[in-house]
Amino acid sequence: MARNSAYPQLLEAVIRLAHERETATITVTDIVREAGVTRPTFYAAFTDPANAFTHAAAEEITRAFASSPKPQATRQFTEDELAAFFAEVLAYVDGHRSFFQHVSQGPGAHDILKHLIAALSGRIADYSPAGLALQSGPLPAETTTEAVAAAVAWTTLSWVNESSPRRVQEMADILAGLVLRFSAPGGKE
């Protein structure tokens, strides 16, 4: 789909609505009303609400990582350093918990999970302090980062949807341990 000039306006409307209520209850009419645009303008940007939720989730994922500067990975990072990295990202996710709960349980959730894994895979390889270790492991970096991203995505979304969620730092420690366990064994011979 071609992006039109109203795309940012529509995207922000979708994000606001998904923060407020379950995505299964959000219609095209709700979105265009919130954005102050027409239905044809919506359909010029998205195929349907589920597609709009996927784009909104991608934007929120980008924002979550925006607070974390790209490390200059020239060495293996410690678990504490990696936990600090995840704590920054998770603090954003925690502050937008209702959005992530709604999009992970509504229309397009499978596509959102696939997109989240793809986005995390790139972010973990490029922005995570564990990127260097993942690139030097015995498997191709793409394979390893995708597997790690899937584990991080699943664990994070499970945390987002917990009825009594653990603290951000506790989850950051869990994710750091998980990533380091994936990236620690051996290097290329």
Tab-separated table of C-alpha atoms in Angstrom, residues 66-156:
chain	number	residue	atom	x	y	z
A	66	ALA	CA	14.213	4.614	20.321
A	67	SER	CA	15.061	5.224	23.977
A	68	SER	CA	17.914	2.731	23.776
A	69	PRO	CA	21.039	4.043	22.068
A	70	LYS	CA	22.841	1.731	19.677
A	71	PRO	CA	25.775	0.304	21.583
A	72	GLN	CA	29.170	0.058	19.967
A	73	ALA	CA	29.477	-3.700	20.406
A	74	THR	CA	33.179	-4.506	20.401
A	75	ARG	CA	33.059	-6.943	23.301
A	76	GLN	CA	30.751	-9.438	24.981
A	77	PHE	CA	28.372	-7.549	27.255
A	78	THR	CA	27.637	-8.592	30.806
A	79	GLU	CA	24.247	-9.765	31.953
A	80	ASP	CA	23.819	-6.530	33.940
A	81	GLU	CA	24.545	-4.378	30.866
A	82	LEU	CA	22.112	-6.382	28.770
A	83	ALA	CA	19.486	-6.184	31.535
A	84	ALA	CA	19.884	-2.383	31.583
A	85	PHE	CA	19.319	-2.329	27.823
A	86	PHE	CA	16.137	-4.419	28.146
A	87	ALA	CA	14.953	-2.364	31.130
A	88	GLU	CA	14.875	0.757	28.927
A	89	VAL	CA	12.832	-1.002	26.249
A	90	LEU	CA	10.510	-2.705	28.740
A	91	ALA	CA	9.886	0.548	30.595
A	92	TYR	CA	8.371	1.919	27.383
A	93	VAL	CA	6.349	-1.270	26.819
A	94	ASP	CA	5.131	-1.190	30.431
A	95	GLY	CA	3.996	2.411	29.993
A	96	HIS	CA	1.997	1.297	26.945
A	97	ARG	CA	0.865	-2.027	28.392
A	98	SER	CA	-2.815	-1.587	27.470
A	99	PHE	CA	-1.879	-1.001	23.822
A	100	PHE	CA	0.277	-4.138	23.685
A	101	GLN	CA	-2.369	-6.187	25.509
A	102	HIS	CA	-5.044	-5.136	23.053
A	103	VAL	CA	-3.059	-5.644	19.841
A	104	SER	CA	-1.598	-8.972	20.975
A	105	GLN	CA	-5.071	-10.412	21.601
A	106	GLY	CA	-7.109	-8.897	18.778
A	107	PRO	CA	-7.469	-9.041	15.002
A	108	GLY	CA	-4.148	-9.390	13.258
A	109	ALA	CA	-2.393	-10.702	16.389
A	110	HIS	CA	-0.576	-13.416	14.415
A	111	ASP	CA	0.712	-10.872	11.889
A	112	ILE	CA	1.684	-8.586	14.752
A	113	LEU	CA	3.680	-11.401	16.381
A	114	LYS	CA	5.425	-12.168	13.072
A	115	HIS	CA	6.226	-8.492	12.607
A	116	LEU	CA	7.409	-8.177	16.199
A	117	ILE	CA	9.777	-11.120	15.727
A	118	ALA	CA	11.141	-9.659	12.477
A	119	ALA	CA	11.580	-6.221	14.034
A	120	LEU	CA	13.187	-7.634	17.172
A	121	SER	CA	15.499	-9.824	15.125
A	122	GLY	CA	16.950	-6.790	13.384
A	123	ARG	CA	17.029	-4.752	16.572
A	124	ILE	CA	18.718	-7.506	18.560
A	125	ALA	CA	21.381	-7.943	15.869
A	126	ASP	CA	21.963	-4.212	15.374
A	127	TYR	CA	21.111	-2.573	18.692
A	128	SER	CA	21.377	-5.177	21.418
A	129	PRO	CA	24.603	-5.521	23.352
A	130	ALA	CA	24.346	-9.276	22.611
A	131	GLY	CA	24.567	-8.656	18.858
A	132	LEU	CA	28.307	-9.318	18.709
A	133	ALA	CA	27.980	-12.675	20.455
A	134	LEU	CA	25.094	-13.715	18.213
A	135	GLN	CA	27.129	-12.850	15.119
A	136	SER	CA	30.117	-14.883	16.297
A	137	GLY	CA	28.179	-18.024	17.201
A	138	PRO	CA	28.234	-21.307	15.282
A	139	LEU	CA	24.930	-20.661	13.463
A	140	PRO	CA	24.221	-17.995	10.857
A	141	ALA	CA	23.453	-14.714	12.634
A	142	GLU	CA	20.028	-14.484	10.919
A	143	THR	CA	18.968	-17.861	12.302
A	144	THR	CA	20.167	-17.120	15.802
A	145	THR	CA	18.728	-13.623	16.031
A	146	GLU	CA	15.351	-14.799	14.725
A	147	ALA	CA	15.238	-17.595	17.314
A	148	VAL	CA	16.239	-15.201	20.090
A	149	ALA	CA	13.722	-12.624	18.849
A	150	ALA	CA	10.929	-15.217	18.902
A	151	ALA	CA	11.795	-16.138	22.486
A	152	VAL	CA	12.028	-12.480	23.548
A	153	ALA	CA	8.753	-11.600	21.776
A	154	TRP	CA	6.864	-14.522	23.299
A	155	THR	CA	8.244	-13.871	26.776
A	156	THR	CA	7.534	-10.140	26.555
